[in-house]
mmCIF file of C-alpha atoms in Angstrom:
data_model
loop_
_atom_site.group_PDB
_atom_site.id
_atom_site.type_symbol
_atom_site.label_atom_id
_atom_site.label_comp_id
_atom_site.label_asym_id
_atom_site.label_seq_id
_atom_site.Cartn_x
_atom_site.Cartn_y
_atom_site.Cartn_z
ATOM 1 C CA UNK A 1 -30.165 -174.741 4.104
ATOM 2 C CA UNK A 2 -32.858 -176.653 5.993
ATOM 3 C CA UNK A 3 -34.302 -179.548 4.000
ATOM 4 C CA UNK A 4 -38.062 -180.070 3.673
ATOM 5 C CA UNK A 5 -37.468 -183.741 4.507
ATOM 6 C CA UNK A 6 -36.104 -182.750 7.908
ATOM 7 C CA UNK A 7 -38.819 -182.969 10.562
ATOM 8 C CA UNK A 8 -36.914 -181.442 13.475
ATOM 9 C CA UNK A 9 -38.169 -178.494 15.525
ATOM 10 C CA UNK A 10 -35.963 -175.971 13.747
ATOM 11 C CA UNK A 11 -37.059 -177.322 10.361
ATOM 12 C CA UNK A 12 -40.703 -177.057 11.395
ATOM 13 C CA UNK A 13 -40.079 -173.457 12.444
ATOM 14 C CA UNK A 14 -38.260 -172.628 9.215
ATOM 15 C CA UNK A 15 -40.959 -174.004 6.934
ATOM 16 C CA UNK A 16 -43.951 -172.730 8.902
ATOM 17 C CA UNK A 17 -42.824 -169.223 9.881
ATOM 18 C CA UNK A 18 -44.317 -166.260 8.005
ATOM 19 C CA UNK A 19 -41.195 -165.076 6.202
ATOM 20 C CA UNK A 20 -42.783 -161.762 5.166
ATOM 21 C CA UNK A 21 -43.348 -160.800 8.784
ATOM 22 C CA UNK A 22 -39.893 -162.034 9.782
ATOM 23 C CA UNK A 23 -38.209 -160.064 6.990
ATOM 24 C CA UNK A 24 -40.057 -156.819 7.804
ATOM 25 C CA UNK A 25 -39.358 -157.110 11.541
ATOM 26 C CA UNK A 26 -35.625 -157.681 11.002
ATOM 27 C CA UNK A 27 -35.527 -154.919 8.368
ATOM 28 C CA UNK A 28 -37.112 -152.432 10.789
ATOM 29 C CA UNK A 29 -34.603 -153.400 13.472
ATOM 30 C CA UNK A 30 -31.798 -152.736 11.004
ATOM 31 C CA UNK A 31 -33.276 -149.376 10.008
ATOM 32 C CA UNK A 32 -33.589 -148.433 13.674
ATOM 33 C CA UNK A 33 -29.922 -149.234 14.287
ATOM 34 C CA UNK A 34 -28.914 -147.231 11.210
ATOM 35 C CA UNK A 35 -30.954 -144.234 12.361
ATOM 36 C CA UNK A 36 -29.346 -144.379 15.801
ATOM 37 C CA UNK A 37 -26.102 -143.233 14.126
ATOM 38 C CA UNK A 38 -27.974 -140.199 12.782
ATOM 39 C CA UNK A 39 -30.123 -139.318 15.791
ATOM 40 C CA UNK A 40 -28.217 -140.150 18.974
ATOM 41 C CA UNK A 41 -24.723 -138.516 18.743
ATOM 42 C CA UNK A 42 -26.170 -135.004 19.140
ATOM 43 C CA UNK A 43 -28.169 -136.127 22.188
ATOM 44 C CA UNK A 44 -25.068 -137.755 23.705
ATOM 45 C CA UNK A 45 -23.095 -134.555 23.160
ATOM 46 C CA UNK A 46 -25.736 -132.466 24.944
ATOM 47 C CA UNK A 47 -25.522 -134.631 28.080
ATOM 48 C CA UNK A 48 -21.723 -134.877 27.996
ATOM 49 C CA UNK A 49 -21.565 -138.566 27.049
ATOM 50 C CA UNK A 50 -19.283 -140.118 24.403
ATOM 51 C CA UNK A 51 -20.480 -139.447 20.856
ATOM 52 C CA UNK A 52 -21.655 -142.997 20.167
ATOM 53 C CA UNK A 53 -22.886 -143.767 23.686
ATOM 54 C CA UNK A 54 -26.504 -144.376 22.628
ATOM 55 C CA UNK A 55 -25.432 -146.201 19.467
ATOM 56 C CA UNK A 56 -23.477 -148.675 21.567
ATOM 57 C CA UNK A 57 -26.387 -149.081 23.997
ATOM 58 C CA UNK A 58 -28.761 -149.596 21.065
ATOM 59 C CA UNK A 59 -26.470 -152.345 19.746
ATOM 60 C CA UNK A 60 -26.416 -153.978 23.193
ATOM 61 C CA UNK A 61 -30.219 -154.184 23.174
ATOM 62 C CA UNK A 62 -30.478 -155.296 19.554
ATOM 63 C CA UNK A 63 -29.044 -158.824 19.707
ATOM 64 C CA UNK A 64 -30.892 -159.884 22.903
ATOM 65 C CA UNK A 65 -34.111 -158.433 21.443
ATOM 66 C CA UNK A 66 -33.646 -160.408 18.224
ATOM 67 C CA UNK A 67 -32.972 -163.560 20.243
ATOM 68 C CA UNK A 68 -36.144 -162.954 22.267
ATOM 69 C CA UNK A 69 -38.214 -162.500 19.095
ATOM 70 C CA UNK A 70 -36.889 -165.702 17.503
ATOM 71 C CA UNK A 71 -37.240 -167.661 20.739
ATOM 72 C CA UNK A 72 -40.843 -166.549 21.297
ATOM 73 C CA UNK A 73 -41.712 -167.380 17.672
ATOM 74 C CA UNK A 74 -41.071 -171.081 18.420
ATOM 75 C CA UNK A 75 -44.002 -171.143 20.862
ATOM 76 C CA UNK A 76 -47.307 -172.870 20.228
ATOM 77 C CA UNK A 77 -50.552 -170.908 20.782
ATOM 78 C CA UNK A 78 -50.980 -172.679 24.127
ATOM 79 C CA UNK A 79 -47.479 -171.653 25.214
ATOM 80 C CA UNK A 80 -48.139 -168.091 24.033
ATOM 81 C CA UNK A 81 -51.198 -167.925 26.291
ATOM 82 C CA UNK A 82 -49.334 -169.284 29.310
ATOM 83 C CA UNK A 83 -46.365 -166.989 28.754
ATOM 84 C CA UNK A 84 -48.681 -163.988 28.409
ATOM 85 C CA UNK A 85 -50.404 -164.777 31.715
ATOM 86 C CA UNK A 86 -47.063 -164.971 33.552
ATOM 87 C CA UNK A 87 -45.758 -161.815 31.843
ATOM 88 C CA UNK A 88 -48.960 -159.932 32.670
ATOM 89 C CA UNK A 89 -48.819 -160.883 36.345
ATOM 90 C CA UNK A 90 -45.168 -159.821 36.602
ATOM 91 C CA UNK A 91 -45.647 -156.561 34.690
ATOM 92 C CA UNK A 92 -48.760 -155.557 36.679
ATOM 93 C CA UNK A 93 -46.890 -156.268 39.918
ATOM 94 C CA UNK A 94 -44.028 -154.046 38.747
ATOM 95 C CA UNK A 95 -46.501 -151.332 37.719
ATOM 96 C CA UNK A 96 -47.862 -151.318 41.276
ATOM 97 C CA UNK A 97 -44.331 -151.127 42.702
ATOM 98 C CA UNK A 98 -43.498 -148.268 40.327
ATOM 99 C CA UNK A 99 -46.062 -146.081 42.093
ATOM 100 C CA UNK A 100 -44.127 -146.420 45.366
ATOM 101 C CA UNK A 101 -40.463 -146.948 44.476
ATOM 102 C CA UNK A 102 -40.340 -145.910 40.820
ATOM 103 C CA UNK A 103 -38.034 -143.276 39.387
ATOM 104 C CA UNK A 104 -39.858 -139.982 38.787
ATOM 105 C CA UNK A 105 -39.143 -138.377 35.410
ATOM 106 C CA UNK A 106 -40.947 -135.192 34.292
ATOM 107 C CA UNK A 107 -43.670 -135.687 36.896
ATOM 108 C CA UNK A 108 -44.419 -139.328 36.053
ATOM 109 C CA UNK A 109 -43.367 -142.581 37.687
ATOM 110 C CA UNK A 110 -42.956 -145.125 34.886
ATOM 111 C CA UNK A 111 -39.550 -146.682 35.524
ATOM 112 C CA UNK A 112 -38.364 -149.067 38.197
ATOM 113 C CA UNK A 113 -34.724 -149.898 38.854
ATOM 114 C CA UNK A 114 -33.779 -153.559 39.251
ATOM 115 C CA UNK A 115 -30.084 -153.439 39.982
ATOM 116 C CA UNK A 116 -28.316 -151.892 36.971
ATOM 117 C CA UNK A 117 -31.437 -152.231 34.823
ATOM 118 C CA UNK A 118 -34.183 -149.655 34.401
ATOM 119 C CA UNK A 119 -37.467 -151.242 33.323
ATOM 120 C CA UNK A 120 -40.634 -149.611 32.046
ATOM 121 C CA UNK A 121 -43.115 -152.269 33.116
ATOM 122 C CA UNK A 122 -46.010 -150.886 31.052
ATOM 123 C CA UNK A 123 -44.143 -151.734 27.834
ATOM 124 C CA UNK A 124 -44.162 -155.436 28.731
ATOM 125 C CA UNK A 125 -47.746 -155.261 29.935
ATOM 126 C CA UNK A 126 -49.079 -154.349 26.468
ATOM 127 C CA UNK A 127 -48.459 -157.577 24.484
ATOM 128 C CA UNK A 128 -49.366 -159.732 27.491
ATOM 129 C CA UNK A 129 -52.581 -157.799 28.081
ATOM 130 C CA UNK A 130 -53.588 -158.179 24.422
ATOM 131 C CA UNK A 131 -53.021 -161.949 24.380
ATOM 132 C CA UNK A 132 -54.827 -162.549 27.691
ATOM 133 C CA UNK A 133 -57.823 -160.444 26.602
ATOM 134 C CA UNK A 134 -57.906 -162.320 23.273
ATOM 135 C CA UNK A 135 -58.037 -165.563 25.265
ATOM 136 C CA UNK A 136 -60.904 -164.273 27.408
ATOM 137 C CA UNK A 137 -62.876 -163.024 24.389
ATOM 138 C CA UNK A 138 -62.319 -166.343 22.593
ATOM 139 C CA UNK A 139 -63.443 -168.447 25.554
ATOM 140 C CA UNK A 140 -66.634 -166.401 25.891
ATOM 141 C CA UNK A 141 -67.333 -166.783 22.183
ATOM 142 C CA UNK A 142 -66.848 -170.564 22.310
ATOM 143 C CA UNK A 143 -68.718 -170.984 25.607
ATOM 144 C CA UNK A 144 -71.072 -168.051 26.337
ATOM 145 C CA UNK A 145 -71.605 -169.259 29.897
ATOM 146 C CA UNK A 146 -67.977 -168.326 30.636
ATOM 147 C CA UNK A 147 -67.908 -164.599 31.583
ATOM 148 C CA UNK A 148 -64.818 -163.931 29.485
ATOM 149 C CA UNK A 149 -65.997 -160.499 28.335
ATOM 150 C CA UNK A 150 -66.651 -159.420 31.917
ATOM 151 C CA UNK A 151 -63.196 -160.579 33.025
ATOM 152 C CA UNK A 152 -61.659 -158.708 30.074
ATOM 153 C CA UNK A 153 -63.482 -155.530 31.163
ATOM 154 C CA UNK A 154 -62.268 -155.928 34.752
ATOM 155 C CA UNK A 155 -58.706 -156.541 33.563
ATOM 156 C CA UNK A 156 -58.894 -153.475 31.346
ATOM 157 C CA UNK A 157 -60.062 -151.412 34.320
ATOM 158 C CA UNK A 158 -57.082 -152.563 36.416
ATOM 159 C CA UNK A 159 -54.588 -151.786 33.640
ATOM 160 C CA UNK A 160 -56.031 -148.336 32.911
ATOM 161 C CA UNK A 161 -56.128 -147.453 36.621
ATOM 162 C CA UNK A 162 -52.409 -148.256 36.938
ATOM 163 C CA UNK A 163 -51.524 -146.305 33.782
ATOM 164 C CA UNK A 164 -53.491 -143.254 34.917
ATOM 165 C CA UNK A 165 -51.848 -143.426 38.338
ATOM 166 C CA UNK A 166 -48.342 -143.113 36.833
ATOM 167 C CA UNK A 167 -49.690 -141.011 34.916
ATOM 168 C CA UNK A 168 -49.230 -142.131 31.296
ATOM 169 C CA UNK A 169 -52.037 -140.835 29.089
ATOM 170 C CA UNK A 170 -50.398 -141.979 25.855
ATOM 171 C CA UNK A 171 -50.201 -145.622 26.897
ATOM 172 C CA UNK A 172 -53.741 -145.355 28.273
ATOM 173 C CA UNK A 173 -55.064 -144.172 24.899
ATOM 174 C CA UNK A 174 -53.062 -146.840 23.054
ATOM 175 C CA UNK A 175 -54.240 -149.654 25.345
ATOM 176 C CA UNK A 176 -57.850 -148.455 25.204
ATOM 177 C CA UNK A 177 -57.831 -148.224 21.406
ATOM 178 C CA UNK A 178 -56.428 -151.731 20.935
ATOM 179 C CA UNK A 179 -58.704 -153.253 23.574
ATOM 180 C CA UNK A 180 -61.773 -151.571 22.069
ATOM 181 C CA UNK A 181 -60.836 -152.850 18.603
ATOM 182 C CA UNK A 182 -60.543 -156.414 19.886
ATOM 183 C CA UNK A 183 -63.795 -156.124 21.843
ATOM 184 C CA UNK A 184 -65.545 -154.882 18.701
ATOM 185 C CA UNK A 185 -64.200 -157.866 16.719
ATOM 186 C CA UNK A 186 -65.434 -160.158 19.465
ATOM 187 C CA UNK A 187 -68.995 -159.005 18.846
ATOM 188 C CA UNK A 188 -69.411 -156.226 21.395
ATOM 189 C CA UNK A 189 -73.109 -155.357 21.879
ATOM 190 C CA UNK A 190 -74.118 -151.824 20.874
ATOM 191 C CA UNK A 191 -74.902 -151.055 24.510
ATOM 192 C CA UNK A 192 -71.280 -151.728 25.433
ATOM 193 C CA UNK A 193 -70.070 -149.667 22.457
ATOM 194 C CA UNK A 194 -72.121 -146.713 23.693
ATOM 195 C CA UNK A 195 -70.931 -147.129 27.278
ATOM 196 C CA UNK A 196 -67.297 -147.408 26.150
ATOM 197 C CA UNK A 197 -67.626 -144.249 24.050
ATOM 198 C CA UNK A 198 -69.101 -142.362 27.017
ATOM 199 C CA UNK A 199 -66.320 -143.690 29.252
ATOM 200 C CA UNK A 200 -63.637 -142.605 26.755
ATOM 201 C CA UNK A 201 -65.040 -139.081 26.433
ATOM 202 C CA UNK A 202 -65.435 -138.813 30.194
ATOM 203 C CA UNK A 203 -61.911 -140.092 30.790
ATOM 204 C CA UNK A 204 -60.358 -137.592 28.367
ATOM 205 C CA UNK A 205 -62.398 -134.764 29.873
ATOM 206 C CA UNK A 206 -61.310 -135.741 33.381
ATOM 207 C CA UNK A 207 -57.664 -135.930 32.271
ATOM 208 C CA UNK A 208 -57.928 -132.449 30.761
ATOM 209 C CA UNK A 209 -59.466 -130.976 33.907
ATOM 210 C CA UNK A 210 -57.419 -132.819 36.538
ATOM 211 C CA UNK A 211 -53.967 -133.206 34.963
ATOM 212 C CA UNK A 212 -52.308 -129.839 34.243
ATOM 213 C CA UNK A 213 -49.659 -131.262 31.894
ATOM 214 C CA UNK A 214 -52.358 -132.925 29.770
ATOM 215 C CA UNK A 215 -54.348 -129.691 29.581
ATOM 216 C CA UNK A 216 -51.198 -127.761 28.668
ATOM 217 C CA UNK A 217 -50.334 -130.113 25.791
ATOM 218 C CA UNK A 218 -53.859 -130.087 24.386
ATOM 219 C CA UNK A 219 -54.072 -126.290 24.667
ATOM 220 C CA UNK A 220 -50.721 -125.889 22.917
ATOM 221 C CA UNK A 221 -51.866 -128.199 20.136
ATOM 222 C CA UNK A 222 -55.198 -126.401 19.627
ATOM 223 C CA UNK A 223 -54.007 -122.806 19.994
ATOM 224 C CA UNK A 224 -50.357 -123.004 18.950
ATOM 225 C CA UNK A 225 -49.464 -120.900 21.987
ATOM 226 C CA UNK A 226 -46.980 -121.715 24.734
ATOM 227 C CA UNK A 227 -43.848 -123.865 24.553
ATOM 228 C CA UNK A 228 -44.134 -125.708 21.215
ATOM 229 C CA UNK A 229 -40.382 -125.936 20.653
ATOM 230 C CA UNK A 230 -40.293 -129.741 20.313
ATOM 231 C CA UNK A 231 -42.955 -130.134 17.645
ATOM 232 C CA UNK A 232 -41.986 -126.937 15.826
ATOM 233 C CA UNK A 233 -38.369 -128.062 15.577
ATOM 234 C CA UNK A 234 -39.384 -131.539 14.451
ATOM 235 C CA UNK A 235 -41.566 -130.049 11.734
ATOM 236 C CA UNK A 236 -38.715 -127.830 10.560
ATOM 237 C CA UNK A 237 -36.469 -130.876 10.269
ATOM 238 C CA UNK A 238 -39.066 -132.616 8.086
ATOM 239 C CA UNK A 239 -39.472 -129.572 5.817
ATOM 240 C CA UNK A 240 -35.707 -129.115 5.536
ATOM 241 C CA UNK A 241 -35.222 -132.729 4.430
ATOM 242 C CA UNK A 242 -37.481 -132.387 1.418
ATOM 243 C CA UNK A 243 -38.155 -135.391 -0.785
ATOM 244 C CA UNK A 244 -34.687 -136.929 -0.735
ATOM 245 C CA UNK A 245 -33.092 -135.605 2.470
ATOM 246 C CA UNK A 246 -29.869 -133.804 3.206
ATOM 247 C CA UNK A 247 -27.840 -136.988 3.255
ATOM 248 C CA UNK A 248 -26.486 -139.199 6.074
ATOM 249 C CA UNK A 249 -24.855 -137.090 8.770
ATOM 250 C CA UNK A 250 -25.834 -133.806 7.114
ATOM 251 C CA UNK A 251 -28.787 -132.959 9.339
ATOM 252 C CA UNK A 252 -28.454 -129.774 11.381
ATOM 253 C CA UNK A 253 -31.840 -129.242 13.012
ATOM 254 C CA UNK A 254 -31.602 -132.714 14.578
ATOM 255 C CA UNK A 255 -28.904 -131.305 16.864
ATOM 256 C CA UNK A 256 -31.449 -129.215 18.767
ATOM 257 C CA UNK A 257 -34.455 -131.581 18.704
ATOM 258 C CA UNK A 258 -35.141 -132.848 22.252
ATOM 259 C CA UNK A 259 -35.429 -136.652 22.441
ATOM 260 C CA UNK A 260 -34.219 -136.951 18.845
ATOM 261 C CA UNK A 261 -33.202 -140.583 19.431
ATOM 262 C CA UNK A 262 -36.559 -141.635 20.933
ATOM 263 C CA UNK A 263 -39.823 -139.742 20.384
ATOM 264 C CA UNK A 264 -38.635 -137.657 17.409
ATOM 265 C CA UNK A 265 -36.434 -140.085 15.496
ATOM 266 C CA UNK A 266 -38.922 -139.929 12.597
ATOM 267 C CA UNK A 267 -38.100 -136.238 12.102
ATOM 268 C CA UNK A 268 -34.379 -137.011 12.063
ATOM 269 C CA UNK A 269 -35.016 -139.659 9.407
ATOM 270 C CA UNK A 270 -36.958 -137.113 7.350
ATOM 271 C CA UNK A 271 -34.200 -134.488 7.538
ATOM 272 C CA UNK A 272 -31.388 -136.820 6.521
ATOM 273 C CA UNK A 273 -33.118 -139.345 4.252
ATOM 274 C CA UNK A 274 -36.167 -137.465 2.991
ATOM 275 C CA UNK A 275 -39.904 -137.820 2.768
ATOM 276 C CA UNK A 276 -39.740 -140.741 0.325
ATOM 277 C CA UNK A 277 -37.733 -142.759 2.853
ATOM 278 C CA UNK A 278 -40.280 -141.901 5.553
ATOM 279 C CA UNK A 279 -43.133 -142.945 3.275
ATOM 280 C CA UNK A 280 -41.411 -146.306 2.798
ATOM 281 C CA UNK A 281 -41.103 -146.589 6.583
ATOM 282 C CA UNK A 282 -44.826 -145.888 6.981
ATOM 283 C CA UNK A 283 -45.527 -148.493 4.291
ATOM 284 C CA UNK A 284 -43.656 -151.126 6.321
ATOM 285 C CA UNK A 285 -45.822 -150.469 9.389
ATOM 286 C CA UNK A 286 -48.939 -150.460 7.205
ATOM 287 C CA UNK A 287 -47.847 -153.818 5.755
ATOM 288 C CA UNK A 288 -47.610 -155.321 9.251
ATOM 289 C CA UNK A 289 -51.140 -154.182 10.085
ATOM 290 C CA UNK A 290 -52.742 -155.161 6.768
ATOM 291 C CA UNK A 291 -51.061 -158.558 6.543
ATOM 292 C CA UNK A 292 -51.876 -159.311 10.169
ATOM 293 C CA UNK A 293 -55.551 -158.414 9.764
ATOM 294 C CA UNK A 294 -55.707 -160.393 6.514
ATOM 295 C CA UNK A 295 -54.327 -163.500 8.225
ATOM 296 C CA UNK A 296 -56.588 -162.972 11.243
ATOM 297 C CA UNK A 297 -59.624 -162.740 8.953
ATOM 298 C CA UNK A 298 -58.888 -166.232 7.599
ATOM 299 C CA UNK A 299 -58.241 -167.738 11.034
ATOM 300 C CA UNK A 300 -60.825 -170.227 12.264
ATOM 301 C CA UNK A 301 -59.607 -170.278 15.850
ATOM 302 C CA UNK A 302 -61.066 -167.240 17.673
ATOM 303 C CA UNK A 303 -58.086 -166.876 20.018
ATOM 304 C CA UNK A 304 -55.615 -166.659 17.141
ATOM 305 C CA UNK A 305 -57.931 -164.255 15.303
ATOM 306 C CA UNK A 306 -58.323 -161.850 18.229
ATOM 307 C CA UNK A 307 -54.692 -162.061 19.374
ATOM 308 C CA UNK A 308 -53.166 -161.464 15.928
ATOM 309 C CA UNK A 309 -55.551 -158.568 15.308
ATOM 310 C CA UNK A 310 -54.781 -156.947 18.654
ATOM 311 C CA UNK A 311 -51.014 -157.332 18.334
ATOM 312 C CA UNK A 312 -50.823 -155.798 14.853
ATOM 313 C CA UNK A 313 -53.217 -153.030 15.917
ATOM 314 C CA UNK A 314 -50.739 -152.173 18.673
ATOM 315 C CA UNK A 315 -48.025 -151.780 16.029
ATOM 316 C CA UNK A 316 -50.266 -149.644 13.847
ATOM 317 C CA UNK A 317 -51.718 -147.342 16.507
ATOM 318 C CA UNK A 318 -48.404 -146.840 18.318
ATOM 319 C CA UNK A 319 -46.713 -145.955 15.015
ATOM 320 C CA UNK A 320 -49.599 -143.638 14.117
ATOM 321 C CA UNK A 321 -49.313 -141.755 17.416
ATOM 322 C CA UNK A 322 -45.548 -141.325 17.153
ATOM 323 C CA UNK A 323 -45.603 -140.195 13.520
ATOM 324 C CA UNK A 324 -48.665 -138.003 14.124
ATOM 325 C CA UNK A 325 -46.831 -136.131 16.884
ATOM 326 C CA UNK A 326 -43.786 -135.652 14.627
ATOM 327 C CA UNK A 327 -46.022 -134.231 11.887
ATOM 328 C CA UNK A 328 -47.839 -132.016 14.433
ATOM 329 C CA UNK A 329 -51.105 -133.795 13.681
ATOM 330 C CA UNK A 330 -51.494 -134.899 17.320
ATOM 331 C CA UNK A 331 -50.659 -133.307 20.689
ATOM 332 C CA UNK A 332 -47.111 -133.987 21.870
ATOM 333 C CA UNK A 333 -46.926 -137.321 23.683
ATOM 334 C CA UNK A 334 -43.993 -139.543 24.545
ATOM 335 C CA UNK A 335 -44.442 -142.646 22.406
ATOM 336 C CA UNK A 336 -41.662 -144.660 20.818
ATOM 337 C CA UNK A 337 -41.660 -145.722 17.181
ATOM 338 C CA UNK A 338 -41.612 -149.553 17.184
ATOM 339 C CA UNK A 339 -38.190 -151.061 16.382
ATOM 340 C CA UNK A 340 -36.841 -147.606 15.468
ATOM 341 C CA UNK A 341 -36.642 -145.533 18.655
ATOM 342 C CA UNK A 342 -33.881 -146.036 21.204
ATOM 343 C CA UNK A 343 -34.868 -147.782 24.423
ATOM 344 C CA UNK A 344 -34.185 -151.182 25.973
ATOM 345 C CA UNK A 345 -37.617 -151.826 27.483
ATOM 346 C CA UNK A 346 -39.353 -150.679 24.322
ATOM 347 C CA UNK A 347 -37.125 -152.782 22.052
ATOM 348 C CA UNK A 348 -37.444 -156.002 24.081
ATOM 349 C CA UNK A 349 -41.210 -155.542 24.525
ATOM 350 C CA UNK A 350 -41.736 -154.861 20.817
ATOM 351 C CA UNK A 351 -39.749 -158.004 19.990
ATOM 352 C CA UNK A 352 -41.963 -160.009 22.364
ATOM 353 C CA UNK A 353 -44.962 -158.604 20.477
ATOM 354 C CA UNK A 354 -43.362 -159.529 17.133
ATOM 355 C CA UNK A 355 -42.490 -162.990 18.473
ATOM 356 C CA UNK A 356 -46.124 -163.555 19.502
ATOM 357 C CA UNK A 357 -47.235 -162.532 15.998
ATOM 358 C CA UNK A 358 -44.743 -164.906 14.366
ATOM 359 C CA UNK A 359 -45.785 -167.752 16.684
ATOM 360 C CA UNK A 360 -49.508 -167.280 16.049
ATOM 361 C CA UNK A 361 -49.213 -166.824 12.265
ATOM 362 C CA UNK A 362 -47.109 -169.907 11.592
ATOM 363 C CA UNK A 363 -48.627 -171.968 8.808
ATOM 364 C CA UNK A 364 -50.663 -174.284 10.939
ATOM 365 C CA UNK A 365 -48.458 -176.569 13.035
ATOM 366 C CA UNK A 366 -51.380 -179.035 13.127
ATOM 367 C CA UNK A 367 -50.926 -179.619 9.407
ATOM 368 C CA UNK A 368 -47.216 -180.206 9.893
ATOM 369 C CA UNK A 369 -48.014 -182.701 12.645
ATOM 370 C CA UNK A 370 -50.251 -184.683 10.303
ATOM 371 C CA UNK A 371 -47.538 -184.608 7.655
ATOM 372 C CA UNK A 372 -45.063 -185.946 10.215
ATOM 373 C CA UNK A 373 -47.390 -188.831 11.030
ATOM 374 C CA UNK A 374 -47.843 -189.714 7.357
ATOM 375 C CA UNK A 375 -44.082 -189.504 6.826
ATOM 376 C CA UNK A 376 -43.513 -191.922 9.728
ATOM 377 C CA UNK A 377 -46.075 -194.388 8.353
ATOM 378 C CA UNK A 378 -44.539 -194.369 4.861
ATOM 379 C CA UNK A 379 -41.131 -195.071 6.447
ATOM 380 C CA UNK A 380 -42.554 -198.025 8.352
ATOM 381 C CA UNK A 381 -42.414 -196.287 11.708
ATOM 382 C CA UNK A 382 -45.326 -195.956 14.135
ATOM 383 C CA UNK A 383 -47.071 -192.598 14.013
ATOM 384 C CA UNK A 384 -46.782 -190.410 17.078
#
């Protein structure tokens, strides 16, 4: 056990970290690994891979992801900003390269191969984009002569243009929603709110008219006609599970759900563990959002306030989209469930997001620094 009298870096981390956040993040990672045993064997069988192929891959991603989350949580707000800038530059560069040398899957170019690794650059862009925009909004609020809001708008335009070019409408909607929420918190003028609303409606209309796969998904959602096998099967799995589920390993409909280990893992959880389990899972994501917004509300530093709010909004909106698709409340869209769905890029990126949250919500390192100085003085040592 780490003593309160210890003033080392690890001790500072241990006594200043938000243990509620840390516990929920690790718990969700554990639940995701458990659900991989339920969801992925059937998928592996369909592609001719060993039964626990995806389980083993999930385990390979889990420990590095946890290490990344813990390592990032040691950062100071200044280091978080610098890391986000570097990560954003790298991820945007990869997103440009994806358009030319990326791997095409189902008509979209979202993945780039770097040796044996396949990376979805847009996953890493999201937390970096949020932190950098929070920095720009904060600088404009502290010094209005700095055009931080304008730079944030330009950066948003670049990110959305790259996402649309892939195309990836789901990530575009997610990024727009989070960015708009942060901009609103930063005191967006009503003129900008109106312009953003017009832009959003125009963008969705253009996507419907110009992108056939987007139009097809929206039409299927509104009319119920066409190929609705994915969402219909996922809904059947949820109904079959009932309140308490069929039991671990007893799910049958999961065997025919496409992408059961990624986009539709929530339905697998409902079939085997029941609606009550799924409600508890939703409560964990709601806790992340509510606690994050509560802490952000009390923050005096505008950067911390905007960054924490944006990062927890990403968790909330991404979870909402994934679960909404599973419940057939939203048009089908590929979106992972944070910490739960299989995927290396998604898992590492989500852990970077969680690490940023942990770093920014630590119980005021400045206070700990003052305590260290007082401790040194009382021991007859010069204060740092």
